[in-house]
C-alpha cells in the first residue's frame, strides 16, 4: 500500500506550518470498473501447475467411467482422446512427480472394456452407427497407445488394489476473491509507512489535530480511496475476511477417554456413538415352549411374506433351515420336519423374483441337497404322505392314530427343479468347464425323478400324477443314443415303450400324450428304426393337429421331423429324406424352428421383447442337432434327385424339386474364379457339376471328401450307401442326356462305365421304363437296350411350350372379361367398324376364319400365326 502526505482541509487550516513524520495508511488504488464487475465477487483458487494438470486428468477419468456405465462408446472415445491430450501437455509435471497410478488404471480398464464390448457380438449389433464407428476407432487407438505402458499395465494387473481410481489432490490451496486483482496474498502486503517531515513549531497544533481525529480513524479507515461503490455495500462472506487469508484444516475430533469397567458393571458392553446395534428378532421367545403348533405358526408367518417387495429371501431360506434343526433337536416328529424341508425348497425357488433368470450355482446345489434330504426322509418313513390339493387346516402332523398327511406336492417341487436345471444349462457357456460340471448333475436329477416316481407309486397316486412324472423321465431319455451294445439298446427301447404306452392309455390331456408320442418317434429315428417311427407318425395324425399345440411342443415336433429325415437319409431313402427335411430347410430359419439360436436378419423383424422370449425357449446345447450336417444331408438328397430330373427335363426349367439347390448352383455360376472346393456348399456344387457330366468317380470323391461326414452315426456305412446312390443317379443322368444319340446300348458297357453289376443295371433301367421316364425295351436274344426315338426334338418341345403359354393367356383373358361383366356373346367390334359375334379365340373363331377365307378377305398376321399352332 502507498502512504502519501496530505493537507488537512477538514480542520480549516493548512498543515504547512508544522510538519512531522506521521505514518498515513491508505486503501490500495485500483482501476475503476463498472458496478456489475465489482458486484461479481466469485472466488478464485490459486493452484500450482501440478494441481491443475492432475485435476484435469481426474475430471476426464470420471467422465470416462460414467460414459462406460451407460455404454456411450462415442463419448468414451472422446474422453480417451482428451485424456491423451492432457497427458501429453503434462510431460513437465509428470517428469517431476511421476505418472499417476489412476491414469494407468484408467487406460488398463479401458482396454478390458473395449475387449469385452468387441467380443459381445450380440451387444455390438445393437449399437447405433455412431457408437459402432467409435468402437472401432477406440479399439485401434487404445491398442496403439497402451504399447508405451506395457510394464505399468502388467504391474496393475498383478496388484490392482494398490491403484486408486482418481488422483488424490492437496487440500492446502489459496482462496482469493475477485477484489484482489494482483496475485499477491494479503499476508504478504506489509504496511510500510512513509515518513513526512514537518516544521517543529507546529508540533503542538499537529498533535492536537491527530489526537482529535483518533476517535474517527476507525471509521475513516474503511472508506475506499475511490469513493463508495456498489461492492462496498454488499454483504461480505466469512471467507473474504482479511484476517483469515488461508483455509485451515479442521482439527481432528478428540475421542472421549475410555472409562474403566468396574465389577458392578460386568455383563454390560461399551458401545460407541457411531456403532449400529443390530437388533435381530429371535426365532422364538426365550420362555416359549416349542411345540408342533408353534413351529407351524412360524412356517405360516414366513410363508405369508413370500413374494413381498423388500423381503430378505436369503434370510428366509436360513430361517427355514433353522426350523428344520429345531424340529430335529426338539424331537417334534417327522411330518413337521418334512414340512420345514418342503418350505425350504419353496423359499429357494423364491430366491430369484424373475422367472426368466436362472438361479445361482450355489443355490442350485443347495436345492438338490434339500430335495435329496426330503426324499430320504419320506423313503425312511412311508407313513408320511404329501397331498397336493389338501387345505392346510386338514393336515395331520401329530395324531398317529390317523394317516400323517402334509399339504403340498413333491411332484411340483420336482418339476420346478427340472425347469431350473434347463434354465441353468441354457444360460451357461456351452464351451466352458462350468457347463460340463453342471451337466453332470443330470445324473442326480434323473435319480431324483426315479425316487419321486417310486414314492408316487407307493402311495398309489392318480394316473394324472404318474403321467406327469413319466413324461419327465421320457424327456431325459429320448435324445440319448445307446452306443455300448445291442442289449442296452433293447433295454432303452423297452423302457420307452413301457413309459409311452402308459401315457397313451391313461393320459387325459392332449399335451402330455402329444409330447410323449413325439419323444417316442424321435427315439425310434435316433436308433435307425425308420419303419416304426414313420408308422407311429402317420397313425397319430400329428401333422393335422400340431398347429394347435403350444410353442415348446411345436419345437419338439420340428426336432422329431428333422431326426426322422436324417434316419431316412441314413437308410438310403433319399426321396423320403428330401420330403421330410424340405419344409425345415426351405424356410431359411432352421435355427429358430429348432430353438438352437437366433439367426441374424437384415430387417428387424423382431424387437427386444420378442428376442428375449425366443431366448427363453432355447434348448440346452447338448441336445442340439448339428445344423451343418443337416444342411449337407438335405442338399445331398436334393442333388441326387435334381440332377437326373434336370437331365430329363432340360427344355422345361419350370419344374424344380428343390429351389435351395438351384440357388446354390446360381451363386456358384456367378463366381468369376472357380477354385478347388473349400466349404461345404462348394463341395456340393462341384459334385453336382461332375454328376451332370456322368463322372461318378469325381462326384463321389468330392462329395465324401468333406470332414462333416465324420459326425454322422455309422459314417462308413453312410459313405458306402452314398457312393452306390451316386453311381445309380449318374447312370440315370447319362441315359437321359445321351439317349437321343443311341439306337441300342449294351448293359455290359454301362456296367464298366459306372462300376455296377449287370443286375443293378437291369433293375435301374427297368424302373425307368416302368415309370414312363424312358421309351425303350430289352432285347432278350442280344441282351441289348433298344431305344425308341419317341422323345420330342428341341423344336417340338419349344412349340409345345409356346402352345401351353398361349392357352394360359387365353384362359386369363376370359377370366378378366368375365370379371368386368362382358359376356362372351357380345358383339366384337373390329377396326373397320363391322360387327361379328363372339371373340376371335372362341370356339366359333375357326368358322369365322373360314368365312373370311371364302370371302377372300385378308386375315391379320396374328391369325395366320395361330392357325398351325392350334
mmCIF file of C-alpha atoms in Angstrom, residues 42-307:
data_model
loop_
_atom_site.group_PDB
_atom_site.id
_atom_site.type_symbol
_atom_site.label_atom_id
_atom_site.label_comp_id
_atom_site.label_asym_id
_atom_site.label_seq_id
_atom_site.Cartn_x
_atom_site.Cartn_y
_atom_site.Cartn_z
ATOM 1 C CA UNK A 42 -16.580 -15.056 -7.189
ATOM 2 C CA UNK A 43 -13.664 -16.810 -5.559
ATOM 3 C CA UNK A 44 -10.570 -17.737 -7.463
ATOM 4 C CA UNK A 45 -8.462 -20.724 -6.448
ATOM 5 C CA UNK A 46 -4.759 -20.198 -6.809
ATOM 6 C CA UNK A 47 -3.214 -23.594 -7.637
ATOM 7 C CA UNK A 48 0.088 -24.864 -8.851
ATOM 8 C CA UNK A 49 0.545 -26.305 -12.308
ATOM 9 C CA UNK A 50 0.713 -29.810 -10.813
ATOM 10 C CA UNK A 51 -2.688 -29.448 -9.168
ATOM 11 C CA UNK A 52 -4.200 -28.025 -12.340
ATOM 12 C CA UNK A 53 -2.973 -30.879 -14.530
ATOM 13 C CA UNK A 54 -3.941 -33.576 -12.040
ATOM 14 C CA UNK A 55 -7.380 -32.009 -11.638
ATOM 15 C CA UNK A 56 -7.947 -32.114 -15.404
ATOM 16 C CA UNK A 57 -6.882 -35.767 -15.510
ATOM 17 C CA UNK A 58 -9.252 -36.559 -12.631
ATOM 18 C CA UNK A 59 -12.231 -34.941 -14.318
ATOM 19 C CA UNK A 60 -11.549 -36.769 -17.594
ATOM 20 C CA UNK A 61 -11.200 -40.138 -15.812
ATOM 21 C CA UNK A 62 -14.520 -39.615 -14.009
ATOM 22 C CA UNK A 63 -16.262 -38.708 -17.269
ATOM 23 C CA UNK A 64 -14.897 -41.819 -18.997
ATOM 24 C CA UNK A 65 -16.062 -44.008 -16.128
ATOM 25 C CA UNK A 66 -19.586 -42.557 -16.262
ATOM 26 C CA UNK A 67 -19.841 -42.991 -20.033
ATOM 27 C CA UNK A 68 -18.724 -46.617 -19.740
ATOM 28 C CA UNK A 69 -21.600 -47.339 -17.372
ATOM 29 C CA UNK A 70 -24.199 -46.217 -19.931
ATOM 30 C CA UNK A 71 -22.337 -47.824 -22.877
ATOM 31 C CA UNK A 72 -21.895 -44.491 -24.670
ATOM 32 C CA UNK A 73 -18.883 -45.590 -26.715
ATOM 33 C CA UNK A 74 -18.701 -42.357 -28.695
ATOM 34 C CA UNK A 75 -18.298 -40.288 -25.521
ATOM 35 C CA UNK A 76 -15.780 -42.779 -24.155
ATOM 36 C CA UNK A 77 -13.723 -42.362 -27.328
ATOM 37 C CA UNK A 78 -13.854 -38.568 -26.991
ATOM 38 C CA UNK A 79 -12.802 -38.810 -23.340
ATOM 39 C CA UNK A 80 -9.867 -41.061 -24.203
ATOM 40 C CA UNK A 81 -8.631 -38.611 -26.846
ATOM 41 C CA UNK A 82 -8.931 -35.749 -24.342
ATOM 42 C CA UNK A 83 -7.080 -37.778 -21.688
ATOM 43 C CA UNK A 84 -4.205 -38.468 -24.085
ATOM 44 C CA UNK A 85 -4.013 -34.782 -25.000
ATOM 45 C CA UNK A 86 -3.904 -33.701 -21.332
ATOM 46 C CA UNK A 87 -1.227 -36.306 -20.603
ATOM 47 C CA UNK A 88 0.963 -35.028 -23.445
ATOM 48 C CA UNK A 89 0.648 -31.441 -22.121
ATOM 49 C CA UNK A 90 1.630 -32.544 -18.617
ATOM 50 C CA UNK A 91 5.028 -34.023 -19.506
ATOM 51 C CA UNK A 92 6.901 -31.400 -17.475
ATOM 52 C CA UNK A 93 4.854 -32.048 -14.349
ATOM 53 C CA UNK A 94 4.975 -35.822 -14.806
ATOM 54 C CA UNK A 95 8.775 -35.844 -15.098
ATOM 55 C CA UNK A 96 8.997 -34.349 -11.602
ATOM 56 C CA UNK A 97 6.139 -36.235 -9.915
ATOM 57 C CA UNK A 98 5.886 -39.461 -11.941
ATOM 58 C CA UNK A 99 2.969 -40.969 -13.846
ATOM 59 C CA UNK A 100 -0.229 -41.090 -11.727
ATOM 60 C CA UNK A 101 -1.455 -44.561 -10.805
ATOM 61 C CA UNK A 102 -5.026 -43.530 -11.559
ATOM 62 C CA UNK A 103 -4.043 -42.847 -15.165
ATOM 63 C CA UNK A 104 -2.533 -46.350 -15.529
ATOM 64 C CA UNK A 105 -5.653 -47.887 -14.029
ATOM 65 C CA UNK A 106 -7.899 -45.919 -16.382
ATOM 66 C CA UNK A 107 -6.160 -46.967 -19.612
ATOM 67 C CA UNK A 108 -5.867 -50.599 -18.441
ATOM 68 C CA UNK A 109 -9.568 -50.788 -17.531
ATOM 69 C CA UNK A 110 -10.411 -49.104 -20.818
ATOM 70 C CA UNK A 111 -8.532 -51.818 -22.713
ATOM 71 C CA UNK A 112 -10.519 -54.520 -20.887
ATOM 72 C CA UNK A 113 -13.763 -52.646 -21.547
ATOM 73 C CA UNK A 114 -13.087 -52.396 -25.279
ATOM 74 C CA UNK A 115 -12.212 -56.094 -25.421
ATOM 75 C CA UNK A 116 -15.409 -57.053 -23.608
ATOM 76 C CA UNK A 117 -17.654 -54.934 -25.846
ATOM 77 C CA UNK A 118 -15.889 -56.152 -29.001
ATOM 78 C CA UNK A 119 -16.345 -59.841 -28.075
ATOM 79 C CA UNK A 120 -20.033 -59.340 -27.260
ATOM 80 C CA UNK A 121 -21.336 -59.866 -30.785
ATOM 81 C CA UNK A 122 -24.984 -59.644 -29.803
ATOM 82 C CA UNK A 123 -24.392 -56.359 -27.981
ATOM 83 C CA UNK A 124 -22.390 -54.926 -30.878
ATOM 84 C CA UNK A 125 -25.292 -55.484 -33.237
ATOM 85 C CA UNK A 126 -27.498 -53.297 -31.033
ATOM 86 C CA UNK A 127 -25.106 -50.321 -31.169
ATOM 87 C CA UNK A 128 -26.046 -47.455 -33.428
ATOM 88 C CA UNK A 129 -23.912 -46.343 -36.343
ATOM 89 C CA UNK A 130 -22.026 -43.660 -34.406
ATOM 90 C CA UNK A 131 -21.153 -45.950 -31.481
ATOM 91 C CA UNK A 132 -20.088 -48.761 -33.822
ATOM 92 C CA UNK A 133 -17.737 -46.430 -35.673
ATOM 93 C CA UNK A 134 -16.403 -45.027 -32.405
ATOM 94 C CA UNK A 135 -15.820 -48.557 -31.046
ATOM 95 C CA UNK A 136 -13.591 -49.488 -33.978
ATOM 96 C CA UNK A 137 -11.580 -46.271 -33.644
ATOM 97 C CA UNK A 138 -11.332 -46.626 -29.859
ATOM 98 C CA UNK A 139 -10.127 -50.220 -30.130
ATOM 99 C CA UNK A 140 -7.369 -49.239 -32.539
ATOM 100 C CA UNK A 141 -6.280 -46.161 -30.547
ATOM 101 C CA UNK A 142 -6.227 -47.944 -27.186
ATOM 102 C CA UNK A 143 -4.145 -50.835 -28.501
ATOM 103 C CA UNK A 144 -1.702 -48.397 -30.128
ATOM 104 C CA UNK A 145 -1.460 -46.043 -27.132
ATOM 105 C CA UNK A 146 -1.059 -48.746 -24.471
ATOM 106 C CA UNK A 147 2.081 -50.121 -26.095
ATOM 107 C CA UNK A 148 4.081 -47.430 -24.273
ATOM 108 C CA UNK A 149 2.704 -48.516 -20.882
ATOM 109 C CA UNK A 150 3.007 -52.309 -21.111
ATOM 110 C CA UNK A 151 5.124 -52.683 -17.979
ATOM 111 C CA UNK A 152 2.889 -50.374 -15.927
ATOM 112 C CA UNK A 153 -0.277 -52.165 -17.076
ATOM 113 C CA UNK A 154 1.175 -55.579 -16.201
ATOM 114 C CA UNK A 155 2.059 -54.281 -12.749
ATOM 115 C CA UNK A 156 -1.514 -53.029 -12.351
ATOM 116 C CA UNK A 157 -2.994 -56.427 -13.252
ATOM 117 C CA UNK A 158 -0.759 -58.102 -10.664
ATOM 118 C CA UNK A 159 -1.906 -55.814 -7.839
ATOM 119 C CA UNK A 160 -4.987 -53.791 -8.876
ATOM 120 C CA UNK A 161 -5.952 -52.851 -5.307
ATOM 121 C CA UNK A 162 -2.914 -50.618 -4.902
ATOM 122 C CA UNK A 163 -4.011 -48.373 -7.791
ATOM 123 C CA UNK A 164 -6.517 -45.680 -6.840
ATOM 124 C CA UNK A 165 -9.341 -44.677 -9.168
ATOM 125 C CA UNK A 166 -8.646 -40.930 -9.022
ATOM 126 C CA UNK A 167 -5.604 -38.835 -8.141
ATOM 127 C CA UNK A 168 -5.568 -37.541 -4.587
ATOM 128 C CA UNK A 169 -5.224 -33.747 -4.627
ATOM 129 C CA UNK A 170 -3.647 -31.463 -1.994
ATOM 130 C CA UNK A 171 -6.019 -29.512 0.213
ATOM 131 C CA UNK A 172 -3.740 -26.518 1.021
ATOM 132 C CA UNK A 173 -4.678 -24.094 -1.706
ATOM 133 C CA UNK A 174 -5.098 -20.325 -1.524
ATOM 134 C CA UNK A 175 -8.553 -18.861 -1.989
ATOM 135 C CA UNK A 176 -8.719 -15.287 -3.258
ATOM 136 C CA UNK A 177 -11.641 -13.056 -4.113
ATOM 137 C CA UNK A 178 -12.006 -11.050 -7.242
ATOM 138 C CA UNK A 179 -11.422 -7.769 -5.399
ATOM 139 C CA UNK A 180 -7.711 -8.527 -5.291
ATOM 140 C CA UNK A 181 -6.580 -8.286 -8.883
ATOM 141 C CA UNK A 182 -2.941 -8.934 -8.238
ATOM 142 C CA UNK A 183 -1.868 -12.452 -7.369
ATOM 143 C CA UNK A 184 -0.167 -11.418 -4.121
ATOM 144 C CA UNK A 185 -1.556 -12.908 -0.924
ATOM 145 C CA UNK A 186 -2.866 -10.476 1.702
ATOM 146 C CA UNK A 187 -0.378 -11.707 4.262
ATOM 147 C CA UNK A 188 2.469 -10.550 2.046
ATOM 148 C CA UNK A 189 1.215 -6.959 1.899
ATOM 149 C CA UNK A 190 3.117 -5.484 4.869
ATOM 150 C CA UNK A 191 2.332 -1.892 5.899
ATOM 151 C CA UNK A 192 5.457 0.196 5.484
ATOM 152 C CA UNK A 193 4.508 3.820 6.391
ATOM 153 C CA UNK A 194 6.345 6.586 4.650
ATOM 154 C CA UNK A 195 7.662 9.390 6.881
ATOM 155 C CA UNK A 196 6.819 13.032 6.057
ATOM 156 C CA UNK A 197 8.898 15.898 7.627
ATOM 157 C CA UNK A 198 7.025 18.865 9.192
ATOM 158 C CA UNK A 199 8.153 22.099 10.922
ATOM 159 C CA UNK A 200 8.871 21.701 14.627
ATOM 160 C CA UNK A 201 6.993 24.775 15.654
ATOM 161 C CA UNK A 202 3.687 23.347 14.811
ATOM 162 C CA UNK A 203 4.190 20.188 16.889
ATOM 163 C CA UNK A 204 1.592 21.097 19.438
ATOM 164 C CA UNK A 205 -1.020 22.007 16.925
ATOM 165 C CA UNK A 206 -0.370 18.930 14.906
ATOM 166 C CA UNK A 207 -0.544 16.734 17.994
ATOM 167 C CA UNK A 208 -3.863 18.240 18.903
ATOM 168 C CA UNK A 209 -5.083 17.696 15.415
ATOM 169 C CA UNK A 210 -4.160 13.933 15.345
ATOM 170 C CA UNK A 211 -5.434 13.463 18.886
ATOM 171 C CA UNK A 212 -8.843 14.826 17.934
ATOM 172 C CA UNK A 213 -9.026 12.613 14.912
ATOM 173 C CA UNK A 214 -8.166 9.337 16.712
ATOM 174 C CA UNK A 215 -11.770 8.695 17.544
ATOM 175 C CA UNK A 216 -12.753 8.937 13.918
ATOM 176 C CA UNK A 217 -9.821 6.998 12.481
ATOM 177 C CA UNK A 218 -11.533 3.659 12.935
ATOM 178 C CA UNK A 219 -14.424 4.708 10.764
ATOM 179 C CA UNK A 220 -12.332 6.510 8.171
ATOM 180 C CA UNK A 221 -10.064 3.503 7.557
ATOM 181 C CA UNK A 222 -12.926 1.578 5.978
ATOM 182 C CA UNK A 223 -13.648 4.262 3.384
ATOM 183 C CA UNK A 224 -12.225 3.235 -0.017
ATOM 184 C CA UNK A 225 -9.884 5.621 -1.776
ATOM 185 C CA UNK A 226 -12.030 5.862 -4.863
ATOM 186 C CA UNK A 227 -15.246 6.518 -3.004
ATOM 187 C CA UNK A 228 -18.263 4.390 -2.276
ATOM 188 C CA UNK A 229 -19.151 1.770 -4.884
ATOM 189 C CA UNK A 230 -21.758 -0.972 -5.115
ATOM 190 C CA UNK A 231 -19.278 -3.597 -3.947
ATOM 191 C CA UNK A 232 -18.772 -1.692 -0.685
ATOM 192 C CA UNK A 233 -22.403 -2.088 0.395
ATOM 193 C CA UNK A 234 -22.631 -5.817 -0.448
ATOM 194 C CA UNK A 235 -22.530 -8.331 2.371
ATOM 195 C CA UNK A 236 -19.161 -9.996 2.564
ATOM 196 C CA UNK A 237 -18.685 -13.664 3.279
ATOM 197 C CA UNK A 238 -16.608 -15.042 6.079
ATOM 198 C CA UNK A 239 -14.043 -16.389 3.641
ATOM 199 C CA UNK A 240 -13.309 -12.840 2.389
ATOM 200 C CA UNK A 241 -12.073 -11.533 5.715
ATOM 201 C CA UNK A 242 -8.520 -10.324 5.666
ATOM 202 C CA UNK A 243 -7.672 -11.851 8.966
ATOM 203 C CA UNK A 244 -8.273 -15.349 7.506
ATOM 204 C CA UNK A 245 -6.277 -15.474 4.267
ATOM 205 C CA UNK A 246 -5.612 -19.219 4.395
ATOM 206 C CA UNK A 247 -8.082 -22.082 4.755
ATOM 207 C CA UNK A 248 -7.083 -24.101 7.727
ATOM 208 C CA UNK A 249 -7.681 -27.787 8.187
ATOM 209 C CA UNK A 250 -10.306 -28.818 10.635
ATOM 210 C CA UNK A 251 -8.831 -30.136 13.826
ATOM 211 C CA UNK A 252 -9.480 -33.832 14.397
ATOM 212 C CA UNK A 253 -12.173 -34.683 16.833
ATOM 213 C CA UNK A 254 -10.821 -35.770 20.173
ATOM 214 C CA UNK A 255 -12.034 -39.119 21.370
ATOM 215 C CA UNK A 256 -13.524 -39.392 24.781
ATOM 216 C CA UNK A 257 -11.320 -41.158 27.297
ATOM 217 C CA UNK A 258 -12.097 -44.769 27.927
ATOM 218 C CA UNK A 259 -13.959 -45.457 31.097
ATOM 219 C CA UNK A 260 -12.816 -48.423 33.094
ATOM 220 C CA UNK A 261 -15.399 -51.074 33.731
ATOM 221 C CA UNK A 262 -15.954 -51.764 37.360
ATOM 222 C CA UNK A 263 -17.008 -55.037 38.869
ATOM 223 C CA UNK A 264 -20.563 -53.743 39.273
ATOM 224 C CA UNK A 265 -20.838 -53.086 35.525
ATOM 225 C CA UNK A 266 -19.946 -56.606 34.469
ATOM 226 C CA UNK A 267 -22.282 -58.016 31.824
ATOM 227 C CA UNK A 268 -22.607 -54.688 30.002
ATOM 228 C CA UNK A 269 -20.953 -53.871 26.690
ATOM 229 C CA UNK A 270 -19.486 -50.481 25.893
ATOM 230 C CA UNK A 271 -20.883 -49.160 22.609
ATOM 231 C CA UNK A 272 -19.562 -46.085 20.840
ATOM 232 C CA UNK A 273 -21.902 -43.483 19.467
ATOM 233 C CA UNK A 274 -21.199 -44.375 15.842
ATOM 234 C CA UNK A 275 -21.828 -48.121 16.162
ATOM 235 C CA UNK A 276 -25.121 -49.540 14.976
ATOM 236 C CA UNK A 277 -26.648 -52.104 17.230
ATOM 237 C CA UNK A 278 -28.107 -54.968 15.211
ATOM 238 C CA UNK A 279 -31.444 -55.894 16.679
ATOM 239 C CA UNK A 280 -32.407 -59.312 15.388
ATOM 240 C CA UNK A 281 -35.732 -60.724 16.339
ATOM 241 C CA UNK A 282 -35.311 -64.142 17.954
ATOM 242 C CA UNK A 283 -36.893 -67.163 16.301
ATOM 243 C CA UNK A 284 -38.918 -67.943 19.401
ATOM 244 C CA UNK A 285 -39.308 -66.233 22.750
ATOM 245 C CA UNK A 286 -36.987 -67.327 25.494
ATOM 246 C CA UNK A 287 -39.642 -68.815 27.754
ATOM 247 C CA UNK A 288 -41.831 -70.205 24.947
ATOM 248 C CA UNK A 289 -42.446 -73.925 24.808
ATOM 249 C CA UNK A 290 -41.548 -75.162 21.344
ATOM 250 C CA UNK A 291 -44.334 -77.357 20.015
ATOM 251 C CA UNK A 292 -45.543 -78.538 16.628
ATOM 252 C CA UNK A 293 -48.253 -75.899 16.637
ATOM 253 C CA UNK A 294 -45.775 -73.105 17.378
ATOM 254 C CA UNK A 295 -43.446 -74.237 14.565
ATOM 255 C CA UNK A 296 -46.424 -74.492 12.214
ATOM 256 C CA UNK A 297 -47.424 -70.927 13.083
ATOM 257 C CA UNK A 298 -43.878 -69.772 12.360
ATOM 258 C CA UNK A 299 -43.983 -71.516 8.963
ATOM 259 C CA UNK A 300 -47.291 -69.801 8.175
ATOM 260 C CA UNK A 301 -45.814 -66.440 9.218
ATOM 261 C CA UNK A 302 -42.804 -66.871 6.950
ATOM 262 C CA UNK A 303 -44.982 -68.100 4.087
ATOM 263 C CA UNK A 304 -47.174 -65.010 4.297
ATOM 264 C CA UNK A 305 -44.256 -62.724 3.378
ATOM 265 C CA UNK A 306 -43.275 -64.758 0.302
ATOM 266 C CA UNK A 307 -43.131 -62.615 -2.795
#
